[in-house]
Tab-separated table of C-alpha atoms in Angstrom:
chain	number	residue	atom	x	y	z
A	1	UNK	CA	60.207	21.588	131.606
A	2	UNK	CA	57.319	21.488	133.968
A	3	UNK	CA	59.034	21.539	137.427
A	4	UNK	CA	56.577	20.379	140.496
A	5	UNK	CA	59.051	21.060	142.944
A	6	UNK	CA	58.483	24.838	142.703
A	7	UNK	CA	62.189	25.653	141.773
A	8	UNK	CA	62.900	28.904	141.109
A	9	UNK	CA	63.501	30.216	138.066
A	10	UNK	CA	67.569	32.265	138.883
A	11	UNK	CA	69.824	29.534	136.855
A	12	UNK	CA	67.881	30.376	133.679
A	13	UNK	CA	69.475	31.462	130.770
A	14	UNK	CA	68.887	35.540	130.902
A	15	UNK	CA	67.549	36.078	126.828
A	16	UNK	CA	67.112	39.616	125.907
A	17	UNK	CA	63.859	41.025	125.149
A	18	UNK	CA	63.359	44.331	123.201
A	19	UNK	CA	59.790	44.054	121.673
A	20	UNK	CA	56.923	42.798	123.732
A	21	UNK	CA	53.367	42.721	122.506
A	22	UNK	CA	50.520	43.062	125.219
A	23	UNK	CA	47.140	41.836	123.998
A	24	UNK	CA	44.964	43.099	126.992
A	25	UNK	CA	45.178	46.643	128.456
A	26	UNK	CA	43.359	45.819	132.071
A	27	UNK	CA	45.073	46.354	135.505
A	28	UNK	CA	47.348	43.262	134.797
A	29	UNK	CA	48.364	43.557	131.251
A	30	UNK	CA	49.080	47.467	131.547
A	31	UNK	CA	50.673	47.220	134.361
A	32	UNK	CA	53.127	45.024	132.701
A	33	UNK	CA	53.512	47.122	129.904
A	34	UNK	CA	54.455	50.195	132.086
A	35	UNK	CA	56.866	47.743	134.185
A	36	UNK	CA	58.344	46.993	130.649
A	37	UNK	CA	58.013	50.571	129.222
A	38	UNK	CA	60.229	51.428	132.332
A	39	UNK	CA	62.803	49.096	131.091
A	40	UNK	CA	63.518	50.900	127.425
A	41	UNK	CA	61.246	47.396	125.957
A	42	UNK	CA	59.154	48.359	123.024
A	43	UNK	CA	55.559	47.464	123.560
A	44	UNK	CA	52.496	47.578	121.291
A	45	UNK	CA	48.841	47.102	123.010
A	46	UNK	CA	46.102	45.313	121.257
A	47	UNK	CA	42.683	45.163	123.285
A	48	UNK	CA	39.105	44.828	121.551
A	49	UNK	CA	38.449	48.290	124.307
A	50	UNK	CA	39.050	51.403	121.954
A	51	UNK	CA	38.852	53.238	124.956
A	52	UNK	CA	41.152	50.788	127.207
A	53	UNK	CA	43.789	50.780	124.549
A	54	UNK	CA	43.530	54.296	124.115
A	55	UNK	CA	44.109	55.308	127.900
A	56	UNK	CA	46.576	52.487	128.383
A	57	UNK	CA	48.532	53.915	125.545
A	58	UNK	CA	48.027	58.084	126.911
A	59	UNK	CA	49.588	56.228	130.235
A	60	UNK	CA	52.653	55.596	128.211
A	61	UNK	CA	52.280	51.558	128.241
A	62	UNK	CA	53.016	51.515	124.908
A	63	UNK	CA	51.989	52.258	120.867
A	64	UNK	CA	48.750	50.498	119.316
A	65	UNK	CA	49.622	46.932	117.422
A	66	UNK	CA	48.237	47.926	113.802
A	67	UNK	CA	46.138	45.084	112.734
A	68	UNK	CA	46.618	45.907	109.020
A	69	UNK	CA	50.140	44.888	109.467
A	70	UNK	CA	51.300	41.625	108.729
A	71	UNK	CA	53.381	40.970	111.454
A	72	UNK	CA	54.816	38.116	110.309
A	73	UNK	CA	57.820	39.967	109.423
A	74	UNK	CA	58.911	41.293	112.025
A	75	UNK	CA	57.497	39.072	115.069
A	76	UNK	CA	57.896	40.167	118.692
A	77	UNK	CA	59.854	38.818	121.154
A	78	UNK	CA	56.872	37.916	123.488
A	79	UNK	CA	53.559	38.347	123.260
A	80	UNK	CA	51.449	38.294	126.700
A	81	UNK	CA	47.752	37.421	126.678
A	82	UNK	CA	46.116	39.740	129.554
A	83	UNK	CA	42.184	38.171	129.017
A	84	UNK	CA	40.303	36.221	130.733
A	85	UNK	CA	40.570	32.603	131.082
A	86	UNK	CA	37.612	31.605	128.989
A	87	UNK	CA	39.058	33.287	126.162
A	88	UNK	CA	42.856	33.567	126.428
A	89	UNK	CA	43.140	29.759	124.525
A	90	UNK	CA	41.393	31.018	121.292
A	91	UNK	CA	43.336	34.483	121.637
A	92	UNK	CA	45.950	32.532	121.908
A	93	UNK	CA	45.431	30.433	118.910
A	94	UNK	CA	44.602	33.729	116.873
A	95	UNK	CA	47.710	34.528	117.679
A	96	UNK	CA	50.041	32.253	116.829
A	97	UNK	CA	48.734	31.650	113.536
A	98	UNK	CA	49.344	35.176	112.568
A	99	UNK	CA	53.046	34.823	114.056
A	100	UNK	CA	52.188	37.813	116.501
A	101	UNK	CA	55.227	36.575	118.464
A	102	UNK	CA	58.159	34.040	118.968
A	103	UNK	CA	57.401	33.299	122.334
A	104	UNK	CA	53.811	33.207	123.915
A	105	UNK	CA	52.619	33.780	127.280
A	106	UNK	CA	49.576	34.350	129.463
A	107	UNK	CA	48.496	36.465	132.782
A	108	UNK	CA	45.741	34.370	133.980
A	109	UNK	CA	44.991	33.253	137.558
A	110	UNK	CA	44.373	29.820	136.946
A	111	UNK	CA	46.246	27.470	135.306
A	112	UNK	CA	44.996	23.623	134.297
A	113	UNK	CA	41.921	24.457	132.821
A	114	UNK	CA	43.851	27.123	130.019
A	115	UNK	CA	46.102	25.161	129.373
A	116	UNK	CA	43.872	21.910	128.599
A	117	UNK	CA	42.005	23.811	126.309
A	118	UNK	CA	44.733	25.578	124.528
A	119	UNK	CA	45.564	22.077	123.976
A	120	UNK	CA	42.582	20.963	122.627
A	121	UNK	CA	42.720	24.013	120.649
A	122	UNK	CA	46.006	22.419	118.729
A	123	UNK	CA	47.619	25.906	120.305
A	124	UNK	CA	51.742	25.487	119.860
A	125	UNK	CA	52.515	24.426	123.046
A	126	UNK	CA	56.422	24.411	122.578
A	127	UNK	CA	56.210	28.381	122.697
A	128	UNK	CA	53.200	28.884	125.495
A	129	UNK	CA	54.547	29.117	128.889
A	130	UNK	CA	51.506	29.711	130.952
A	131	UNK	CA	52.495	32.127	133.311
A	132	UNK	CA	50.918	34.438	136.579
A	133	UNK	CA	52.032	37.545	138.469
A	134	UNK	CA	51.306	37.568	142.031
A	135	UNK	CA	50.164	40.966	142.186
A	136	UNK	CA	46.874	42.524	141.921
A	137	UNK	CA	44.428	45.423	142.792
A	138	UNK	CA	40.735	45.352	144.172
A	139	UNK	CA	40.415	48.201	141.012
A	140	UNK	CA	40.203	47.260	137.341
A	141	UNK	CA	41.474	48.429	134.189
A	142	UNK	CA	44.184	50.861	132.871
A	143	UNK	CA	43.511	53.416	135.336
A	144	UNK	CA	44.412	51.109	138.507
A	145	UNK	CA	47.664	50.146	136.270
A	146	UNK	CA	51.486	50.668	138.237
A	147	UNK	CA	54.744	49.947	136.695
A	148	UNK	CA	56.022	48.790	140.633
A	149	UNK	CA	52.462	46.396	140.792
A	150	UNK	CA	55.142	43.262	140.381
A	151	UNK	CA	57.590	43.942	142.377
A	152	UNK	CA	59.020	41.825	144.579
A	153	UNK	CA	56.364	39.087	144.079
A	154	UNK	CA	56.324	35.710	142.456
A	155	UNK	CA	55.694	35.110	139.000
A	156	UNK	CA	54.420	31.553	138.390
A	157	UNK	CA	55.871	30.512	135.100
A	158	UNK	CA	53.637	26.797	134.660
A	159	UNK	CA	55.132	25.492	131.266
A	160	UNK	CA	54.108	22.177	129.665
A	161	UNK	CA	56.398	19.195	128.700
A	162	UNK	CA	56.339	20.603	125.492
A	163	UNK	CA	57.547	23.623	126.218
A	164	UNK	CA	60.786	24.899	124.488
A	165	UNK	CA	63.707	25.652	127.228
A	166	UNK	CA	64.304	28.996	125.331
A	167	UNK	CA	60.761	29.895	125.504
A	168	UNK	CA	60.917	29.039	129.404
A	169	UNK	CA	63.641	31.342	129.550
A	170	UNK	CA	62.255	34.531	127.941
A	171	UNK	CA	59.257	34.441	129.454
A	172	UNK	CA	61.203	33.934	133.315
A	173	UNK	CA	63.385	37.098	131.742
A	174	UNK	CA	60.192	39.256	131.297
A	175	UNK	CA	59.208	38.317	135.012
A	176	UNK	CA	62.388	39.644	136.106
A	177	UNK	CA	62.544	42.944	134.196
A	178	UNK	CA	58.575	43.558	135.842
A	179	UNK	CA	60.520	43.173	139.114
A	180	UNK	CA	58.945	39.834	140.133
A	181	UNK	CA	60.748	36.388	140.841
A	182	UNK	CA	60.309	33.297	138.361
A	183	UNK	CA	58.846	30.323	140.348
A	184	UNK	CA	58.180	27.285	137.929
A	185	UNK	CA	56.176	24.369	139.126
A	186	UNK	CA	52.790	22.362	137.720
A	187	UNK	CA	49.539	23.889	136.298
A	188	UNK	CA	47.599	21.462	139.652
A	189	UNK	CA	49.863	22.186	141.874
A	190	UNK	CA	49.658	26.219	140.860
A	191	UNK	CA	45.922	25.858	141.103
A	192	UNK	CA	45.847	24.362	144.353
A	193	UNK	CA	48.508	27.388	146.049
A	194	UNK	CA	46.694	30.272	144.547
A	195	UNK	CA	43.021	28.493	145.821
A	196	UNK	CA	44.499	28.738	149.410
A	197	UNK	CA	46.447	31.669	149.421
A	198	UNK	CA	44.296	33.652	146.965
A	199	UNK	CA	40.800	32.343	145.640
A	200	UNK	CA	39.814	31.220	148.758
A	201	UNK	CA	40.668	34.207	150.912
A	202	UNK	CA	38.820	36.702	148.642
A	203	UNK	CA	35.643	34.687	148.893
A	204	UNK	CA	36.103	34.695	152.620
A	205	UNK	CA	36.918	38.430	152.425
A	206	UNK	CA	33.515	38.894	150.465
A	207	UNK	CA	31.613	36.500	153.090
A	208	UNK	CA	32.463	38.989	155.667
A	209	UNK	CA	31.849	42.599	153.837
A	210	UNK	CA	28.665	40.785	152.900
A	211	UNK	CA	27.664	40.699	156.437
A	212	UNK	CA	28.167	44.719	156.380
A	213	UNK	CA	24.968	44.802	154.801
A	214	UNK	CA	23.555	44.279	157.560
A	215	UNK	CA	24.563	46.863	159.667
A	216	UNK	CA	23.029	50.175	160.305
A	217	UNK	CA	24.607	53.817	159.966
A	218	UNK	CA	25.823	53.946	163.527
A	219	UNK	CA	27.718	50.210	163.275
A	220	UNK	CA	29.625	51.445	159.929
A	221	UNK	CA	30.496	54.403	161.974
A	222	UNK	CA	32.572	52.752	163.995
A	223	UNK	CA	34.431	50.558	161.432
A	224	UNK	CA	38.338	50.515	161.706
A	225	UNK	CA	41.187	49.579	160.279
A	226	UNK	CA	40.391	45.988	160.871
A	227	UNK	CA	37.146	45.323	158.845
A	228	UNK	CA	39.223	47.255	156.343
A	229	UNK	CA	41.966	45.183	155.680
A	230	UNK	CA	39.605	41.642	156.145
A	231	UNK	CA	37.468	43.150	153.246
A	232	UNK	CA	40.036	45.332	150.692
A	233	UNK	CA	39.803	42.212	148.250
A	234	UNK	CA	36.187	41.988	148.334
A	235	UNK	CA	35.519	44.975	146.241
A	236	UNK	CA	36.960	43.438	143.073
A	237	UNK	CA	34.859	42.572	139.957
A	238	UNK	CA	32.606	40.058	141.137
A	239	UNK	CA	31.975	39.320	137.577
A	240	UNK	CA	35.764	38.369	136.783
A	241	UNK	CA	36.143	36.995	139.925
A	242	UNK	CA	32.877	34.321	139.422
A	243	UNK	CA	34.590	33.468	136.304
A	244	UNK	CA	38.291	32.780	138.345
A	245	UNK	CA	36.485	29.975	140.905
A	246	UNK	CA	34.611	28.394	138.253
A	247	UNK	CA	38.554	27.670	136.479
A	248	UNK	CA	39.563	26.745	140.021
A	249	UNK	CA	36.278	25.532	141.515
A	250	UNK	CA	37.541	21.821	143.287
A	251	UNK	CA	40.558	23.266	144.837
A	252	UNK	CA	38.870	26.493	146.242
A	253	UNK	CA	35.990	24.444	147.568
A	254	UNK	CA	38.295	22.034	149.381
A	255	UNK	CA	39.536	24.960	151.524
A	256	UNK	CA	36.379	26.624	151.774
A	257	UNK	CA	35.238	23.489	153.275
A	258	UNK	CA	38.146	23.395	155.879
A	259	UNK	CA	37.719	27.227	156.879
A	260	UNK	CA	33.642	26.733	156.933
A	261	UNK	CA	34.577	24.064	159.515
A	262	UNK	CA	36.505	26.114	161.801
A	263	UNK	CA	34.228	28.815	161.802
A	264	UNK	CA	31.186	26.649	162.969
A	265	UNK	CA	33.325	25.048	165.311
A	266	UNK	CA	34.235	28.183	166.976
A	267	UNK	CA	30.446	29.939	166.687
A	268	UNK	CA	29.377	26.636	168.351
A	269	UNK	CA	31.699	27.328	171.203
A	270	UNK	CA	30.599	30.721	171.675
A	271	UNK	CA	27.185	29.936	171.551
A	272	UNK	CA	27.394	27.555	174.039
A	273	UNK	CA	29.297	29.745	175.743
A	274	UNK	CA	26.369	32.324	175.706
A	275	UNK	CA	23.919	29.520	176.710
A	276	UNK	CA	25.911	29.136	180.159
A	277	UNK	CA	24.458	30.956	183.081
A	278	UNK	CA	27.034	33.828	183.110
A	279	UNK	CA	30.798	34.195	182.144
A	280	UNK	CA	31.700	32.733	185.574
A	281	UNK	CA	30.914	29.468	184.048
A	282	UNK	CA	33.156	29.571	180.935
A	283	UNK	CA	35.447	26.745	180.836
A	284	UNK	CA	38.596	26.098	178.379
A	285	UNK	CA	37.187	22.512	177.710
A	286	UNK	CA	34.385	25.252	175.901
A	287	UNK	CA	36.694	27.780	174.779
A	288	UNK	CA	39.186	25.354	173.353
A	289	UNK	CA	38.317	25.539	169.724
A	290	UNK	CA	38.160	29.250	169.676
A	291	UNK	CA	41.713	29.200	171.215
A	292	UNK	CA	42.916	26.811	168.565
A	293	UNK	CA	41.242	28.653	165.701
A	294	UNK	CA	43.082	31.477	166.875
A	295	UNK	CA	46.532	30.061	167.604
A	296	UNK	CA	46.405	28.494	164.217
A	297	UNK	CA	45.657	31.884	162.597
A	298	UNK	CA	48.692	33.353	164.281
A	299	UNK	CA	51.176	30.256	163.657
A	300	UNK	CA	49.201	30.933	159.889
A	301	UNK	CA	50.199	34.369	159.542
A	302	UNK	CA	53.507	33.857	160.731
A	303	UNK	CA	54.938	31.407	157.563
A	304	UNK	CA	53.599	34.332	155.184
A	305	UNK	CA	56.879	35.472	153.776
A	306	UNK	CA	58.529	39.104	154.630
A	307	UNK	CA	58.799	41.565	152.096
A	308	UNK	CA	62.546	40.625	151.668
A	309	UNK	CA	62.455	37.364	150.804
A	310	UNK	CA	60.586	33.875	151.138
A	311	UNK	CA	62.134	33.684	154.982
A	312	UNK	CA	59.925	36.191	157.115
A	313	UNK	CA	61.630	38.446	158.869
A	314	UNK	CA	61.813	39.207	163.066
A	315	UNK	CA	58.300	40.921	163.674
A	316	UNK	CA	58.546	45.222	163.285
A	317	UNK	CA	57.901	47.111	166.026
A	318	UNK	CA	54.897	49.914	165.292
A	319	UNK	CA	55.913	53.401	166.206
A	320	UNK	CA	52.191	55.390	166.459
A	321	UNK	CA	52.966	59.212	165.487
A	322	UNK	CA	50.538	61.187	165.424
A	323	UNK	CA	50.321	63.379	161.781
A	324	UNK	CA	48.482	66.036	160.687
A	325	UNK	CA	45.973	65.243	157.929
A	326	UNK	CA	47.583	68.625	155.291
A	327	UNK	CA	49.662	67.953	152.490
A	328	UNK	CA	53.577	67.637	152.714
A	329	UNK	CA	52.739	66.259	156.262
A	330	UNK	CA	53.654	62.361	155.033
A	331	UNK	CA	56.332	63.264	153.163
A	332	UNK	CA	58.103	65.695	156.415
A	333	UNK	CA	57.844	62.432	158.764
A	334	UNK	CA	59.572	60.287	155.759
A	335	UNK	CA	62.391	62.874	155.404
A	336	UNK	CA	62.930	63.011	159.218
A	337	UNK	CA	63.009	59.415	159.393
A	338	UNK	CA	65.933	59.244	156.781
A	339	UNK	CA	67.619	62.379	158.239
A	340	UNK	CA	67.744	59.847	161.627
A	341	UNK	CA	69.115	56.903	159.055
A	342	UNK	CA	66.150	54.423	160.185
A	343	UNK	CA	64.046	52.724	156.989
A	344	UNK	CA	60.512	52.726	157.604
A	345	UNK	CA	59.978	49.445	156.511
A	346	UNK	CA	55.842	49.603	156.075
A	347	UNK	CA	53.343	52.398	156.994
A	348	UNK	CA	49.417	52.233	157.772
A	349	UNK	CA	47.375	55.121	158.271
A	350	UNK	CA	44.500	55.949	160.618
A	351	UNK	CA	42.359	58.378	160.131
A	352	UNK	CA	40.460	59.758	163.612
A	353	UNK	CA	36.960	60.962	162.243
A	354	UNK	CA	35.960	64.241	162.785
A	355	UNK	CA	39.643	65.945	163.568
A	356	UNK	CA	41.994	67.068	161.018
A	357	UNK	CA	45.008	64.601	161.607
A	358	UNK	CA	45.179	60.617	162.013
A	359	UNK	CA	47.780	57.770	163.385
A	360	UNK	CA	50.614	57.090	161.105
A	361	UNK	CA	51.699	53.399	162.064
A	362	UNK	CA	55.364	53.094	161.323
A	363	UNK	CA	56.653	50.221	161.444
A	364	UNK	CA	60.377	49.879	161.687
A	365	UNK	CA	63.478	47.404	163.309
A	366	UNK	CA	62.804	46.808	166.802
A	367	UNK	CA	66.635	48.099	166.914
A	368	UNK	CA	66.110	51.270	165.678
A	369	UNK	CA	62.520	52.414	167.449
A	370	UNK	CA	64.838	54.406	170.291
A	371	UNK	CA	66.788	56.163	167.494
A	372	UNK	CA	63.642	57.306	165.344
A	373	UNK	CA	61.473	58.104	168.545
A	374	UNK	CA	64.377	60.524	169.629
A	375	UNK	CA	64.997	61.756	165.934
A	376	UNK	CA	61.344	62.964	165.765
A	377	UNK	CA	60.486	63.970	168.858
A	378	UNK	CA	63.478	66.143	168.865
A	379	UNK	CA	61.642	67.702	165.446
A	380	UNK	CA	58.349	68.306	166.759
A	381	UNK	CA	56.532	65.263	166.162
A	382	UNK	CA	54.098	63.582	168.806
A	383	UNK	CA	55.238	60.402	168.926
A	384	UNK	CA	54.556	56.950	171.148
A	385	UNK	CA	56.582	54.317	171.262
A	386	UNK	CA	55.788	51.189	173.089
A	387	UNK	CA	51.738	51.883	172.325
């Protein structure tokens, strides 16, 4: 069943799924609960946490699996392993020889090194489909959990040769009912993407809030919205996130590698830039591998898909409006918005230190900035197009 080709997982057969059990109530595994609890699924929650499973299940994720039970007799529909790597082959294995499930499944970022040792575990691999949500939080646990964290991302579904079809199947169902899109394709070729579009960029992320440390009072002051997006990932778990790149440690060093070699390609341009006598003496012959880096980066962002679909959309145009920072004030600018009929498509938020209001960055059609600058202007708003 393994598919390399990264074909997508829509001609499926569509199984239905009424009882999931979620063994794992962290960001990722409650979070799927919820998406599932949303969708009238009955879940039970297993985690060796008392006090995970017991907030996960006062969040409404689901009801406690009794272990006294035998649950042999009535077996779920899927069970989904939220642990970490190291461990999710012997939970796993636990599982399936108490019958915990008909179908088998597991959240994990990485992919070749679980399944070689569920493998060498003698784990039934005809009803594990290794699977992983693209969606994630810089928090932890049941408290960072959403119902919408899958939505309209990928789901890698990475099933062995062995792997039933119908097992394929349910577990590419439960994908869709979280809101995400089933995308099967090899456990190497899964490690390699998520090493350059994931692994690698949150080390990179941490590389630079590292250099934070560094600063003083008065440099922090003046951070923006910038440093803050470059560094959101780096305040995960470092713990759980050491554990990640040693799983996927050859393909995230291979990029490292490559980015490490742009970056002291372009500080070597700038510091021979600095050497010169004075700026008068820059030359693009010097310059050229800081232009590069940079034109790369923007071709780079550019192929990073829209939020409607794997083809990016035209770029948005940013509207700046200016917002007071009291509640209701967010909500008043959304309503006039779809009072004018234009979709905000994304939002960002400044905040301007020391004043009670901030910068709300809407970003919208390029088509329809004339329409929503009129719209709220003509309600009172302070708005700037073309800025």
């Amino acid at each position: 069943m393994s598919d390399s080709s990264g074909a997508r997982g829509d001609g499926e057969q569509r199984l239905p799924v009424r009882r999931v059990t979620v063994v794992g109530t962290g960001l990722i595994g409650t979070s799927v609960a919820l998406a599932l609890r949303s969708r009238g699924v009955d879940v039970a929650l297993s985690d060796p946490d008392a006090a995970s499973l017991r907030l996960a299940c006062d969040l409404g994720a689901g009801h406690p699996l009794e272990e006294a039970d035998d649950p042999t007799s009535a077996p779920a529909d899927l069970a989904v392993i939220a642990a970490p790597p190291a461990v999710i082959p012997s939970v796993l294995r636990r599982a399936q020889d108490r019958g915990l499930a008909h179908v088998y499944t597991d959240v994990a970022s990485v992919k070749a090194s679980v399944l070689a040792e569920a493998e060498r575990l003698g784990c039934d691999m005809a009803t594990f489909v290794a699977g992983h949500p693209m969606g994630g939080r810089e928090k932890q646990g049941p408290g960072a959990a959403r119902a919408d964290l899958f939505l309209g991302r990928s789901w890698a579904l990475c099933p062995t040769g062995k792997a039933d079809a119908q097992a394929v199947a349910v577990v590419a169902e439960v994908a869709r009912m979280c809101g995400a899109d089933p995308l099967v394709l090899d456990a190497a070729a899964h490690d390699r993407a998520v090493a350059l579009v994931s692994h690698a960029p949150h080390v990179a992320s941490s590389a630079v809030a590292a250099r934070l440390l560094s600063g003083d009072d008065a440099a922090l002051t003046l951070a923006g919205q910038g440093v803050r997006d470059v560094t959101r990932v780096a305040g995960g778990d470092p713990a759980m996130w050491s554990e990640i790149l040693t799983h996927n440690a050859a393909p995230v060093a291979e990029v490292l590698h490559a980015v490490a070699a742009d970056l002291a390609a372009t500080a070597d341009a700038l510091r021979a830039l600095a050497d010169r006598p004075g700026p008068e003496e820059a030359s693009d012959r010097v310059l050229a591998p800081v232009h590069d880096l940079l034109e790369r980066g923007r071709s780079g962002h550019g192929r990073i898909p829209g939020k409607h679909g794997t083809v990016r959309l035209p770029d948005y145009t940013v509207m700046p409006v200016v917002i007071p920072d009291e509640p209701g004030a967010l909500g008043r600018l959304f309503a006039a918005a779809a009072e004018a009929g234009v979709n905000i498509e994304d939002v960002r938020i400044e905040h301007t230190p020391g004043l009670p209001l901030g910068v709300a960055q809407l970003h919208v059609l390029p088509e329809a900035v004339d329409t929503l600058a009129r719209a709220l202007a003509a309600d009172g708003w302070s708005v700037h197009p073309g800025l």
